[in-house]
Every structure is written in structure tokens, then in C-alpha cells.
CSV table of C-alpha atoms in Angstrom, one decimal:
chain,number,residue,atom,x,y,z
V,593,MET,CA,-39.3,-11.5,44.6
V,594,ASP,CA,-36.9,-14.5,46.3
V,595,MET,CA,-33.3,-13.9,47.0
V,596,LYS,CA,-32.0,-14.6,43.7
V,597,ILE,CA,-33.9,-12.5,41.8
V,598,ARG,CA,-33.4,-9.8,44.3
V,599,ASN,CA,-29.5,-10.1,43.5
V,600,VAL,CA,-30.1,-10.0,39.9
V,601,TRP,CA,-32.1,-6.6,40.3
V,602,ASN,CA,-29.2,-5.3,42.6
V,603,GLN,CA,-26.5,-6.3,40.3
V,604,LEU,CA,-28.6,-4.5,37.6
V,605,LYS,CA,-29.0,-1.5,39.3
V,606,ILE,CA,-25.0,-1.6,40.4
V,607,LEU,CA,-24.4,-2.0,36.5
V,608,ARG,CA,-26.7,1.0,35.6
V,609,SER,CA,-25.0,3.3,38.1
V,610,LEU,CA,-21.6,2.9,36.9
V,611,LYS,CA,-22.6,2.8,33.0
V,612,ALA,CA,-20.8,6.0,32.0
V,613,ARG,CA,-17.5,5.2,34.0
V,614,ILE,CA,-17.3,1.6,32.7
V,615,PHE,CA,-18.0,3.1,29.3
V,616,ILE,CA,-15.1,5.5,29.5
V,617,ILE,CA,-12.7,2.9,30.7
V,618,VAL,CA,-13.8,0.6,28.1
V,619,PHE,CA,-13.6,3.3,25.4
V,620,LEU,CA,-10.1,4.2,26.4
V,621,ILE,CA,-8.9,0.8,26.4
V,622,GLY,CA,-10.6,0.3,22.8
V,623,ILE,CA,-12.9,-2.6,23.4
V,624,ILE,CA,-15.6,-1.4,21.3
V,625,PRO,CA,-17.2,-5.1,21.0
V,626,SER,CA,-17.3,-5.1,25.2
V,627,VAL,CA,-19.2,-1.7,25.0
V,628,ILE,CA,-22.0,-3.4,22.6
V,629,MET,CA,-21.8,-6.3,25.0
V,630,ARG,CA,-22.0,-4.1,28.3
V,631,TYR,CA,-24.9,-2.1,26.5
V,632,GLY,CA,-26.8,-4.9,25.4
V,633,ILE,CA,-27.3,-6.2,29.1
V,634,LEU,CA,-27.8,-2.9,30.8
V,635,THR,CA,-30.7,-1.8,28.3
V,636,SER,CA,-32.4,-4.9,27.2
V,637,TYR,CA,-32.3,-7.1,30.4
V,638,GLU,CA,-33.9,-4.7,32.5
V,639,ASP,CA,-36.0,-2.5,30.0
V,640,ARG,CA,-37.6,-6.1,28.7
V,641,ALA,CA,-37.8,-7.7,32.3
V,642,VAL,CA,-40.0,-4.7,33.3
V,643,SER,CA,-42.5,-5.5,30.5
V,644,LEU,CA,-42.9,-8.9,31.3
V,645,ARG,CA,-46.1,-10.0,32.6
V,646,THR,CA,-45.9,-10.3,36.4
V,647,SER,CA,-46.1,-14.3,35.9
V,648,ASP,CA,-43.5,-14.5,34.1
V,649,VAL,CA,-40.9,-12.2,35.7
V,650,GLN,CA,-39.7,-15.0,37.7
V,651,ARG,CA,-38.9,-17.6,35.2
V,652,GLN,CA,-37.0,-15.0,33.1
V,653,LEU,CA,-35.2,-13.6,35.9
V,654,ASN,CA,-34.0,-16.6,36.7
V,655,ILE,CA,-32.7,-17.5,33.1
V,656,ILE,CA,-30.9,-14.1,33.7
V,657,ALA,CA,-29.4,-15.2,37.1
V,658,ASP,CA,-27.8,-18.0,35.4
V,659,HIS,CA,-26.9,-16.3,32.4
V,660,LEU,CA,-25.1,-13.7,34.1
V,661,ILE,CA,-22.6,-16.1,35.7
V,662,ALA,CA,-21.0,-16.3,32.1
V,663,TYR,CA,-20.3,-12.5,32.2
V,664,SER,CA,-18.0,-12.7,35.1
V,665,TYR,CA,-16.5,-9.0,34.1
V,666,LEU,CA,-19.9,-7.4,34.4
V,667,THR,CA,-21.1,-9.4,37.5
V,668,ASP,CA,-18.2,-8.2,39.6
V,669,ALA,CA,-18.6,-4.8,38.8
V,670,SER,CA,-17.0,-3.6,42.1
V,671,SER,CA,-15.0,-0.8,43.0
V,672,GLU,CA,-12.1,-3.4,43.1
V,673,VAL,CA,-12.5,-4.5,39.4
V,674,ILE,CA,-13.1,-1.2,38.1
V,675,SER,CA,-9.6,0.0,39.9
V,676,ALA,CA,-7.7,-2.9,38.2
V,677,GLU,CA,-9.1,-2.0,35.0
V,678,LEU,CA,-7.9,1.5,35.7
V,679,GLU,CA,-4.7,0.2,37.0
V,680,GLN,CA,-3.9,-1.6,33.8
V,681,LEU,CA,-5.0,1.6,31.8
V,682,SER,CA,-2.6,4.0,33.6
V,683,ASN,CA,0.0,1.9,32.7
V,684,LEU,CA,-0.4,2.8,29.2
V,685,TYR,CA,0.5,6.4,29.6
V,686,ASP,CA,4.2,6.5,30.2
V,687,GLY,CA,7.5,5.0,29.0
V,688,ARG,CA,5.8,1.6,28.2
V,689,VAL,CA,4.1,3.1,25.1
V,690,ILE,CA,7.3,3.7,23.6
V,691,ILE,CA,8.6,0.2,24.4
V,692,ILE,CA,5.5,-1.5,23.0
V,693,ASN,CA,5.8,0.6,19.6
V,694,SER,CA,9.6,-0.3,19.7
V,695,ASN,CA,9.2,-3.7,20.3
V,696,LEU,CA,6.3,-4.2,18.1
V,697,LYS,CA,8.5,-2.8,15.0
V,698,VAL,CA,11.3,-5.4,15.9
V,699,ILE,CA,8.6,-8.4,16.0
V,700,LYS,CA,7.0,-7.5,12.7
V,701,ASP,CA,10.5,-6.8,11.0
V,702,THR,CA,12.0,-10.0,12.5
V,703,TYR,CA,9.2,-12.3,11.8
V,704,GLY,CA,8.9,-10.5,8.3
V,705,LYS,CA,12.7,-11.8,7.4
V,706,PHE,CA,11.5,-15.2,8.1
V,707,GLY,CA,8.5,-15.0,5.7
V,708,PHE,CA,5.6,-14.6,7.5
V,709,THR,CA,2.7,-12.5,6.0
V,710,PRO,CA,0.8,-10.1,8.5
V,711,ILE,CA,-3.0,-10.5,8.4
V,712,GLU,CA,-5.9,-9.3,10.6
V,713,THR,CA,-9.3,-11.0,11.8
V,714,PRO,CA,-12.1,-9.5,13.7
V,715,CYS,CA,-12.1,-9.4,17.4
V,716,VAL,CA,-15.5,-10.8,17.4
V,717,GLU,CA,-16.2,-14.5,16.4
V,718,ASN,CA,-19.4,-16.6,16.4
V,719,ILE,CA,-20.0,-18.5,19.5
V,720,ALA,CA,-19.9,-21.9,18.1
V,721,ASN,CA,-16.4,-21.3,16.9
V,722,LEU,CA,-15.2,-20.0,20.2
V,723,SER,CA,-17.2,-22.8,22.2
V,724,SER,CA,-16.2,-26.1,19.9
V,725,LYS,CA,-14.4,-27.9,22.9
V,726,GLN,CA,-10.8,-27.0,21.6
V,727,GLY,CA,-10.2,-24.1,23.6
V,728,GLY,CA,-9.5,-26.0,26.9
V,729,GLU,CA,-9.9,-23.8,30.1
V,730,ASN,CA,-10.2,-20.4,28.0
V,731,GLU,CA,-13.8,-21.8,26.7
V,732,LYS,CA,-14.9,-20.8,30.1
V,733,LEU,CA,-13.5,-16.9,30.1
V,734,ILE,CA,-15.4,-15.9,27.1
V,735,PHE,CA,-16.8,-12.8,27.0
V,736,LYS,CA,-20.2,-13.3,25.3
V,737,ILE,CA,-22.2,-11.2,23.6
V,738,LEU,CA,-25.9,-10.9,23.4
V,739,LYS,CA,-28.2,-11.1,20.2
V,740,ARG,CA,-29.4,-7.9,18.9
V,741,GLY,CA,-32.5,-6.5,18.1
V,742,GLU,CA,-35.3,-8.9,17.2
V,743,LYS,CA,-33.0,-12.1,17.6
V,744,LEU,CA,-32.9,-11.6,21.1
V,745,ASN,CA,-36.4,-12.9,22.6
V,746,LEU,CA,-36.5,-13.0,26.3
V,747,GLU,CA,-39.8,-14.3,26.4
V,748,THR,CA,-38.9,-17.7,24.6
V,749,ALA,CA,-35.3,-18.0,25.6
V,750,GLN,CA,-34.8,-21.3,27.7
V,751,GLY,CA,-31.0,-21.1,27.8
V,752,GLU,CA,-28.2,-19.4,27.0
V,753,ASN,CA,-27.9,-20.8,23.4
V,754,ASP,CA,-31.2,-18.5,22.9
V,755,LEU,CA,-29.5,-15.5,24.4
V,756,VAL,CA,-25.8,-15.2,23.1
V,757,ASP,CA,-24.7,-15.8,19.5
V,758,GLY,CA,-20.9,-14.0,19.4
V,759,GLY,CA,-18.0,-13.8,22.0
V,760,LEU,CA,-14.6,-11.9,22.0
V,761,ARG,CA,-11.9,-14.0,20.6
V,762,TYR,CA,-9.7,-15.9,23.4
V,763,ASP,CA,-6.8,-16.4,21.3
V,764,LEU,CA,-5.9,-15.6,17.7
V,765,THR,CA,-5.5,-19.2,16.4
V,766,VAL,CA,-9.4,-19.7,16.5
V,767,PRO,CA,-9.9,-16.8,14.2
V,768,LEU,CA,-6.7,-17.6,12.3
V,769,VAL,CA,-8.1,-21.2,10.9
V,770,ARG,CA,-11.7,-19.7,10.2
V,771,TYR,CA,-10.1,-17.3,7.9
V,772,TYR,CA,-7.4,-19.9,6.3
V,773,SER,CA,-10.9,-22.0,5.9
V,774,ASN,CA,-12.6,-19.3,3.9
V,775,HIS,CA,-9.5,-18.4,1.9
V,776,ALA,CA,-7.4,-21.4,1.5
V,777,ASN,CA,-7.9,-21.6,-2.3
V,778,GLU,CA,-6.2,-18.1,-2.5
V,779,LEU,CA,-3.4,-18.6,-0.5
V,780,PRO,CA,0.0,-19.7,-0.7
V,781,SER,CA,1.2,-23.3,0.5
V,782,PRO,CA,2.6,-23.5,2.8
V,783,PHE,CA,0.7,-20.1,4.6
V,784,LYS,CA,3.1,-18.4,7.1
V,785,ALA,CA,0.8,-16.1,9.0
V,786,LEU,CA,1.5,-13.1,11.5
V,787,GLN,CA,-1.2,-11.8,13.7
V,788,ILE,CA,-0.6,-9.3,16.3
V,789,GLY,CA,-3.9,-8.3,18.1
V,790,ASN,CA,-5.6,-8.1,21.4
V,791,VAL,CA,-7.5,-11.2,23.0
V,792,TRP,CA,-10.3,-11.1,25.9
V,793,ARG,CA,-10.3,-13.7,28.7
V,794,ALA,CA,-12.6,-13.1,31.7
V,795,ASP,CA,-10.0,-13.9,34.1
V,796,ARG,CA,-9.1,-12.6,37.5
V,797,PRO,CA,-6.4,-9.7,36.9
V,798,GLN,CA,-3.3,-10.1,38.5
V,799,LYS,CA,0.5,-9.6,37.8
V,800,GLY,CA,1.1,-10.2,34.0
V,801,ARG,CA,-2.3,-11.3,33.5
V,802,TYR,CA,-5.3,-9.3,32.2
V,803,ARG,CA,-8.8,-9.4,30.6
V,804,GLN,CA,-7.5,-7.7,27.4
V,805,PHE,CA,-4.2,-8.3,26.5
V,806,MET,CA,-2.0,-8.6,23.1
V,807,GLN,CA,-0.9,-11.7,21.6
V,808,CYS,CA,1.6,-12.1,18.5
V,809,ASP,CA,1.3,-15.3,16.8
V,810,ILE,CA,3.2,-17.0,14.1
V,811,ASP,CA,1.8,-19.8,12.4
V,812,ILE,CA,2.3,-22.1,9.4
V,813,LEU,CA,0.0,-24.1,7.8
V,814,GLY,CA,0.1,-26.6,5.1
V,815,GLU,CA,3.6,-28.2,6.2
V,816,PRO,CA,3.4,-31.6,7.4
V,817,SER,CA,7.0,-31.8,8.3
V,818,ASN,CA,8.7,-30.7,11.3
V,819,LEU,CA,10.2,-28.1,9.3
V,820,ALA,CA,7.3,-25.7,10.6
V,821,GLU,CA,8.6,-26.2,14.2
V,822,ILE,CA,12.1,-25.6,13.6
V,823,GLU,CA,11.5,-22.3,11.6
V,824,LEU,CA,8.6,-21.4,14.2
V,825,ILE,CA,11.0,-22.0,17.1
V,826,LEU,CA,14.0,-20.1,15.4
V,827,ALA,CA,11.5,-17.6,14.6
V,828,THR,CA,10.7,-16.9,18.1
V,829,THR,CA,13.8,-17.1,19.4
V,830,THR,CA,15.4,-14.8,17.3
V,831,THR,CA,12.8,-12.4,17.9
V,832,LEU,CA,13.2,-12.5,21.7
V,833,GLY,CA,16.9,-12.1,21.3
V,834,LYS,CA,16.6,-8.9,19.6
V,835,LEU,CA,14.3,-7.9,22.0
V,836,GLY,CA,17.2,-8.5,24.6
V,837,PHE,CA,16.2,-11.5,26.2
V,838,ARG,CA,19.1,-13.9,27.3
V,839,ASN,CA,19.3,-17.5,28.9
V,840,PHE,CA,15.7,-18.5,28.8
V,841,GLN,CA,14.3,-21.7,27.7
V,842,ILE,CA,12.3,-23.3,25.2
V,843,ARG,CA,10.6,-26.5,26.8
V,844,ILE,CA,9.4,-29.2,24.3
V,845,ASN,CA,7.2,-32.3,24.2
V,846,ASP,CA,5.0,-34.2,22.0
V,847,ARG,CA,1.2,-34.8,22.7
V,848,LYS,CA,1.8,-38.4,21.3
V,849,ILE,CA,4.7,-39.2,24.0
V,850,LEU,CA,2.2,-38.1,27.0
V,851,LYS,CA,-0.3,-40.2,25.5
V,852,ALA,CA,2.4,-43.1,25.2
V,853,MET,CA,3.6,-42.7,28.7
V,854,ALA,CA,-0.1,-43.0,30.1
V,855,ALA,CA,-0.5,-46.2,27.8
V,856,TYR,CA,2.6,-48.0,29.0
V,857,SER,CA,1.3,-47.1,32.5
V,858,GLY,CA,-1.8,-48.8,32.0
V,859,PHE,CA,-3.9,-45.8,32.3
V,860,PRO,CA,-7.5,-46.2,30.5
V,861,GLU,CA,-7.2,-44.0,27.6
V,862,GLU,CA,-10.5,-42.0,28.7
V,863,SER,CA,-8.7,-41.0,31.2
V,864,TYR,CA,-5.7,-39.5,29.7
V,865,ASP,CA,-6.9,-36.0,30.2
V,866,GLN,CA,-7.3,-36.3,33.7
V,867,VAL,CA,-3.9,-37.8,34.1
V,868,PHE,CA,-2.7,-34.9,31.9
V,869,ILE,CA,-3.9,-32.1,34.0
V,870,THR,CA,-2.4,-33.4,37.2
V,871,LEU,CA,0.8,-34.1,35.7
V,872,ASP,CA,0.8,-30.3,34.6
V,873,LYS,CA,0.9,-29.5,38.2
V,874,MET,CA,4.3,-31.4,38.4
V,875,ASP,CA,6.3,-28.1,38.9
V,876,LYS,CA,4.1,-26.9,41.9
V,877,ILE,CA,3.5,-30.2,43.7
V,878,GLY,CA,6.2,-32.5,42.8
V,879,LEU,CA,6.3,-36.3,42.4
V,880,ASP,CA,4.6,-37.0,45.6
V,881,GLY,CA,1.9,-34.6,45.0
V,882,VAL,CA,1.1,-36.1,41.6
V,883,ALA,CA,0.8,-39.3,43.3
V,884,SER,CA,-1.3,-38.4,45.8
V,885,GLU,CA,-3.8,-36.7,43.0
V,886,LEU,CA,-3.7,-39.7,41.0
V,887,ALA,CA,-4.5,-41.9,44.1
V,888,GLU,CA,-7.5,-39.5,45.0
V,889,GLY,CA,-8.9,-39.7,41.4
V,890,GLY,CA,-9.3,-43.7,41.8
V,891,PHE,CA,-6.3,-44.8,39.7
V,892,ALA,CA,-4.5,-47.9,40.4
V,893,ALA,CA,-1.5,-48.1,42.6
V,894,GLU,CA,0.6,-50.0,40.2
V,895,ASN,CA,-0.4,-48.1,37.3
V,896,THR,CA,0.4,-44.5,39.1
V,897,GLU,CA,3.7,-46.1,40.6
V,898,LYS,CA,4.9,-47.3,36.8
V,899,TYR,CA,4.1,-43.9,35.4
V,900,LEU,CA,6.1,-42.1,38.1
V,901,GLU,CA,9.0,-44.5,37.4
V,902,LEU,CA,9.4,-43.1,34.1
V,903,PHE,CA,10.2,-39.5,35.4
V,904,LYS,CA,12.5,-41.0,38.0
V,905,GLY,CA,14.3,-42.7,35.7
V,906,MET,CA,15.0,-39.9,33.4
V,907,GLU,CA,16.1,-37.8,36.2
V,908,THR,CA,19.2,-40.0,36.9
V,909,ALA,CA,19.7,-41.0,33.1
V,910,GLU,CA,22.6,-39.2,31.5
V,911,ASP,CA,20.2,-38.7,28.3
V,912,GLY,CA,16.6,-38.7,29.7
V,913,PHE,CA,15.1,-38.4,26.0
V,914,SER,CA,16.8,-41.5,24.9
V,915,TYR,CA,16.0,-43.5,28.3
V,916,LEU,CA,12.3,-42.6,27.7
V,917,THR,CA,12.2,-43.3,24.1
V,918,ASP,CA,13.7,-46.8,25.0
V,919,ARG,CA,11.2,-47.5,27.5
V,920,LEU,CA,8.1,-46.5,25.4
V,921,GLU,CA,9.3,-49.1,22.7
V,922,GLY,CA,6.0,-50.5,21.5
V,923,PHE,CA,3.9,-47.6,22.6
V,924,LEU,CA,5.7,-44.8,20.9
V,925,ASP,CA,6.4,-44.9,17.4
V,926,ALA,CA,9.9,-44.4,15.9
V,927,GLU,CA,9.0,-41.7,13.8
V,928,THR,CA,7.5,-39.3,16.8
V,929,ALA,CA,10.7,-39.7,18.7
V,930,GLN,CA,13.1,-39.2,15.5
V,931,ASN,CA,10.9,-36.0,14.7
V,932,LEU,CA,11.4,-34.6,18.3
V,933,GLY,CA,15.1,-35.4,18.3
V,934,GLU,CA,15.6,-33.8,14.9
V,935,ILE,CA,13.7,-30.8,15.9
V,936,ILE,CA,16.1,-30.3,19.1
V,937,ALA,CA,19.3,-30.9,17.1
V,938,SER,CA,18.4,-28.7,14.3
V,939,VAL,CA,17.7,-25.7,16.6
V,940,ARG,CA,20.8,-26.0,19.2
V,941,ALA,CA,22.7,-25.9,15.8
V,942,THR,CA,21.2,-22.9,14.0
V,943,LYS,CA,19.7,-20.8,16.9
V,944,ALA,CA,20.7,-16.8,16.5
V,945,SER,CA,19.9,-16.1,20.3
V,946,GLU,CA,21.4,-17.5,23.6
V,947,PHE,CA,18.8,-19.9,25.1
V,948,GLU,CA,18.2,-23.3,25.6
V,949,ILE,CA,16.0,-26.1,24.0
V,950,VAL,CA,15.1,-28.9,26.3
V,951,PHE,CA,12.9,-31.9,26.3
V,952,ASP,CA,10.4,-31.8,29.1
V,953,PRO,CA,7.7,-34.6,29.5
V,954,THR,CA,5.8,-33.0,32.3
V,955,LEU,CA,4.8,-30.0,29.5
V,956,VAL,CA,1.1,-30.7,28.6
V,957,ARG,CA,-0.4,-27.1,27.3
V,958,GLY,CA,-4.1,-27.0,27.8
V,959,MET,CA,-5.5,-26.3,24.4
V,960,SER,CA,-7.2,-29.9,23.2
V,961,TYR,CA,-6.7,-28.9,19.8
V,962,TYR,CA,-2.9,-29.9,19.9
V,963,THR,CA,-2.2,-32.8,18.1
V,964,GLY,CA,1.7,-33.4,18.1
V,965,THR,CA,4.7,-31.3,19.4
V,966,ILE,CA,4.3,-28.8,21.7
V,967,PHE,CA,6.4,-26.1,23.4
V,968,GLU,CA,6.6,-23.2,26.0
V,969,ILE,CA,9.2,-20.3,26.5
V,970,ALA,CA,10.2,-20.2,29.9
V,971,ILE,CA,12.1,-17.2,31.2
V,972,PRO,CA,13.5,-17.6,34.7
V,973,GLU,CA,13.0,-13.7,35.9
V,974,PHE,CA,9.1,-14.1,35.5
V,975,GLY,CA,8.7,-17.8,37.0
V,976,GLY,CA,6.2,-19.0,34.2
V,977,SER,CA,5.7,-19.5,30.6
V,978,CYS,CA,5.8,-16.2,28.3
V,979,GLY,CA,4.4,-17.9,25.3
V,980,GLY,CA,3.8,-21.2,23.7
V,981,GLY,CA,2.2,-23.1,20.7
V,982,GLY,CA,2.4,-26.5,19.4
V,983,ARG,CA,0.9,-28.3,16.2
V,984,TYR,CA,-2.8,-28.5,15.5
V,985,ASP,CA,-3.4,-30.8,12.5
V,986,LYS,CA,-6.9,-31.7,13.0
V,987,MET,CA,-8.5,-27.9,13.6
V,988,VAL,CA,-8.8,-26.7,9.9
V,989,GLY,CA,-10.7,-29.9,9.0
V,990,ARG,CA,-13.5,-29.0,11.6
V,991,PHE,CA,-14.2,-26.2,9.6
V,992,THR,CA,-13.8,-27.6,6.4
V,993,GLY,CA,-14.2,-31.5,6.6
V,994,LYS,CA,-10.5,-31.7,5.3
V,995,ASP,CA,-7.6,-31.7,7.9
V,996,VAL,CA,-4.6,-29.3,7.1
V,997,PRO,CA,-1.4,-29.9,8.9
V,998,ALA,CA,-0.9,-26.5,10.8
V,999,CYS,CA,1.7,-25.4,13.5
V,1000,GLY,CA,2.0,-22.1,15.4
V,1001,PHE,CA,3.8,-20.4,18.3
V,1002,SER,CA,2.5,-17.2,20.0
V,1003,ILE,CA,4.4,-14.8,22.2
V,1004,GLY,CA,2.7,-13.3,25.7
V,1005,PHE,CA,3.6,-9.8,24.7
V,1006,GLU,CA,2.0,-8.0,27.8
V,1007,ARG,CA,4.3,-10.5,30.3
V,1008,ILE,CA,7.3,-9.7,27.7
V,1009,ILE,CA,6.7,-5.7,28.4
V,1010,LEU,CA,5.9,-6.4,32.1
V,1011,LEU,CA,9.3,-8.0,32.5
V,1012,MET,CA,11.0,-5.2,30.4
V,1013,MET,CA,9.6,-2.6,32.7
V,1014,GLU,CA,10.7,-4.6,35.5
V,1015,ASN,CA,14.3,-5.0,34.8
V,1016,GLY,CA,14.7,-1.3,33.8
V,1017,PHE,CA,14.7,-2.2,30.1
V,1018,PRO,CA,15.8,1.3,28.9
V,1019,VAL,CA,13.5,3.3,26.8
V,1020,PRO,CA,14.9,3.9,23.2
V,1021,ASP,CA,15.7,7.0,22.3
V,1022,GLY,CA,14.3,7.2,19.1
V,1023,ASN,CA,14.6,10.5,17.0
V,1024,LYS,CA,16.1,13.5,18.4
V,1025,LYS,CA,13.5,15.6,20.3
V,1026,VAL,CA,13.2,19.3,20.6
V,1027,ALA,CA,10.7,21.7,22.0
V,1028,TYR,CA,9.8,25.3,21.0
V,1029,LEU,CA,8.3,27.3,23.6
V,1030,ILE,CA,6.9,30.2,22.3
V,1031,GLU,CA,5.7,33.0,24.6
V,1032,LYS,CA,2.1,34.2,24.4
V,1033,GLY,CA,1.8,37.8,22.3
V,1034,VAL,CA,4.7,36.9,19.5
V,1035,ALA,CA,3.4,38.5,16.7
V,1036,THR,CA,1.9,36.5,13.7
V,1037,LYS,CA,5.0,37.0,11.3
V,1038,GLU,CA,7.2,35.9,13.7
V,1039,LEU,CA,5.0,32.8,15.0
V,1040,CYS,CA,5.2,31.8,10.9
V,1041,GLY,CA,8.5,32.2,11.0
V,1042,ILE,CA,9.1,30.0,14.1
V,1043,ILE,CA,6.7,27.1,12.8
V,1044,ALA,CA,8.5,27.4,9.4
V,1045,GLN,CA,11.6,26.9,11.5
V,1046,ALA,CA,10.2,23.6,13.3
V,1047,GLN,CA,8.9,22.1,9.7
V,1048,GLU,CA,12.7,22.3,8.6
V,1049,GLU,CA,13.9,20.4,11.6
V,1050,ARG,CA,11.3,17.8,11.1
V,1051,LYS,CA,12.4,17.2,7.4
V,1052,ASP,CA,16.0,15.8,9.2
V,1053,GLY,CA,14.2,13.4,11.0
V,1054,THR,CA,13.9,15.7,14.2
V,1055,GLN,CA,10.6,15.6,16.6
V,1056,VAL,CA,10.0,19.0,17.0
V,1057,LEU,CA,7.2,19.9,19.8
V,1058,VAL,CA,5.7,23.3,19.3
V,1059,ALA,CA,3.9,25.0,22.3
V,1060,ARG,CA,3.1,27.7,24.2
V,1061,MET,CA,5.3,28.6,27.0
V,1062,ASN,CA,3.9,28.5,30.6
V,1063,LYS,CA,4.3,31.0,33.6
V,1064,ASN,CA,6.0,28.1,35.2
V,1065,LYS,CA,8.5,27.5,32.7
V,1066,LYS,CA,10.8,25.3,34.9
V,1067,PHE,CA,7.8,22.8,35.6
V,1068,GLN,CA,6.8,22.7,32.0
V,1069,LYS,CA,10.6,21.8,31.0
V,1070,GLU,CA,10.8,19.2,33.8
V,1071,GLN,CA,7.5,17.5,32.4
V,1072,LEU,CA,8.9,18.0,28.9
V,1073,ASN,CA,12.4,16.5,30.2
V,1074,ALA,CA,10.4,13.2,31.3
V,1075,GLU,CA,9.0,12.8,27.9
V,1076,GLY,CA,12.6,13.0,26.3
V,1077,TYR,CA,12.7,16.6,25.4
V,1078,MET,CA,16.3,17.4,26.1
V,1079,GLU,CA,16.8,20.4,24.0
V,1080,PHE,CA,14.6,23.9,23.9
V,1081,ARG,CA,14.3,26.6,21.8
V,1082,GLU,CA,12.5,29.7,23.4
V,1083,PHE,CA,10.6,32.4,21.6
V,1084,TYR,CA,9.6,35.6,23.0
V,1085,LYS,CA,7.5,38.8,22.0
V,1086,ASN,CA,10.5,40.6,22.8
V,1087,PRO,CA,13.3,39.7,20.7
V,1088,LEU,CA,15.5,40.8,23.6
V,1089,LYS,CA,14.8,38.0,25.8
V,1090,GLN,CA,16.2,35.4,23.5
């Protein structure tokens, strides 16, 4: 066997030895589809490859080797990866869970008051829907699921399409659009949807970035006017305010403005995306860095200079937005400028939280399905985006053949929780907590009376824990104190001790 095949066998052996550990981690986190995906690779690839004729082994294993690249989570099955997953898992067993539950209640209540209806969609999507060239870089991070049973035929497989038919959703927008496309005739117009659920991306874990994380999305489908953007921004910022966030920013732009700036500067239309990718790095590399990267990309110096002059002019102008719309006359339609100006003015006049909404001409957003307004949440303490969204008027049409105006806003829930934990967000008190500690040996009659007493307290909303008294009662109480139990009732088999 050549080195490539030998590496594949080594990967399969690693996966097999870690099967039980990976299963436990995945089961606890709740990624049932991932279990299917992992077990599919663990059993199907190795068992079937062994049964192939010797002459076919190299061809089949080369297919597998190329295919495993897509499963970055599995091919990186090392102690470092498992430690990262365990680190994420361990964070779930402290005050974080209480904060999560408390925040979810606030989010659902607040969005509900804005008229958003909760829906749920499956976490597994058809691979064609996930790979439709609309998800930007996220399409490179899909956890893909092998075909099952007779559909999986390694002997005839020529490429990835012959092996994969599903994947775990990388966001909530694609599933929503498929749901809406299937049920449009049954839904009100406009349809205001609220989705809260986990998504998966085969990314490298780091601070505030996980492979499994929760998103909270609100979307309005069927509303063509900027009322959708105004409602989405007000609902999201009101929610963030109720969660305790202050002095954050909503950065806003429009894809039509980005295109008008590129056209004004003389860039060819087929290169717009390349220009926008470079522009998106402005906050990291600055104007000079953008100029250098555009030059390296082969763009004419006069086009780049004209492009960057727009940004320099906005920095010195008293009203950067008005300056830009004036300069783009003939390239930007007046309706787009008026639409964006109206959104900014309306939000400023009616906001219920402490934040700023600012026009940011460098805001790009990576999803290629955006067609108009785009926006992001910027929280200074985090140093990056904690959510965002925009208008995607063409996406429903890809499913139904008929375009439907649509706009959405997503909160990066995990990053919000991380910020709260790091900034000492107080764990909500909730209901009063009382612990009943019962000594071993208490008679059945007395035990029934104690449990009946606990039941009565629970009727008043008190959270009552009934437990056996440990020998080390002091340590037991310290542990319960950490869980919020500050009041104790102690019951002994000898009534005189009470």
C-alpha cells in the first residue's frame, strides 16, 4: 500500500479505538445525527473495504482518503480535539445552564411580544440544500452524513456525491426557507418565524467558537418593505437590552451600496466578490492593507485608488452616509439610499435599549444569499460580531421558482453566554431553594410525613430537594450551597437531635 492508503488505515484504527469515547461525548452533547455519521464511517468504510477484491482496494481507499477530508472533525480525532469537546461539555454543568435557561425565557418572551411564532426544523438537511452555493464559507464546514444501507455502494462510488446524501445544518436560514417553501399556503403573510436550535460547523474550536452551538433566529417572510428590517432590529436590540447589554452597536449596510461603490471605482462586475472579501478585512489590515491586497489581486491602481478615496472621504465628512450617496449618484438608485436612511432614523427614534445604529460601508457579511440590507451586532467587550443578518429576497425562489421577500436576524447565543460568564453576570435567583436532609434509618411513617411536608412547600413555588444526609454533612451542605440551596431542614431518626 502507498503512504496515502496507509494513512487512511491509521485514521480508521484511531477512530475505532476511540469509538466508545466519541459516542459518549456525542450522546451527552445531544448530537444524535453525528452518532449516525460517525458510526457510518467507523463500520461501513472499514468493514466494506476489507471485503473488496485486492485489485480494487487502492482505488476505493483513494476515494475514501479524499472523502475523509470533508470530515474534518473525524480526521482530526486526536486527544486535542476530544479535550476541546470535553472542555465545551464541562461548561454545561455549572451556573451556565441556569443562565442559558433564564436567557432563553427572556428571548422567547420578548420575541413573542413582537409577534414571532416559534417553529422547529430538523437538524439534518438534504446535502443539495446545504451545498447550493448560498452559504459562503460555511459550505466548507458541513458535517456530512453517509448514505445508508443499499444506497451506500463503495464499489461503484466515483466521488463524494455517490457517498453522501445529507448533512447537519450549519445555520437555521436554509431549513427555514425549505420549511416555508413546503408550507407557504398554510402560513400567514407576512410570516414572522422564531427558531432556536443547535447548528454544526466543522470549525476549529476556539474562544466563543464551537462545532456545535445554538442560534436564535427571527425572520420575516413576505414583507417587501423596510418595515421588516426595522422590526427585526428593534426586536433583537430590545432582547439584548433585557439580557443586560448596554452600549453595543448595530452596524448596517446594503449589498447594493457595496456593488455601487465597486462599479463607481471601475472594478469589473465578475470581480466584485473578490473585492468584497478584501474589503471585509478592513478592520484588521486597514486601508493600506486593502490597497496592497487589491494590487496583489491584479486590480488596476486607478480603480483601487478611486475605491479607497470613497472611504477616506467618508471619514472626514460630517455625514459620511450623505457624502457617499452623493458621490454614487448614477450608480446607486435613490430608493436604496432612502430605504437605508429610513431604517436608521426609525430605529434611533423608537429604540428601547442603549445602543447605537451606525452605517458601516465596510460591512460585507459572508453569506452569498444576501440581496439587500445587511447588519451585525458589535459588542466592544467581545471584539467581534455577536450576531447579524440581512435581506435574502431570492432564496425562497430557488426552492419554489417564485421569489418571496425575506429578511432575518440571528443572535450568536453561545457568544452572548460567554460574555455574560466572563463579565460576572449574576446567576438568576429563581425560586426559593430548600434542602431536606434525612438521616438514614428514619422510620417509614416519619419519612412519609417529611415528603408530604416537602410537597406542601412545593405548592408555594419553593424548590425543595429531598436527599439522604451524608456522613460528612458539612461538605454536603457546601456542595448544596454552590447550587443555590441556602436553607436546610434536617430530619433525624432520633427526634431529640432535631
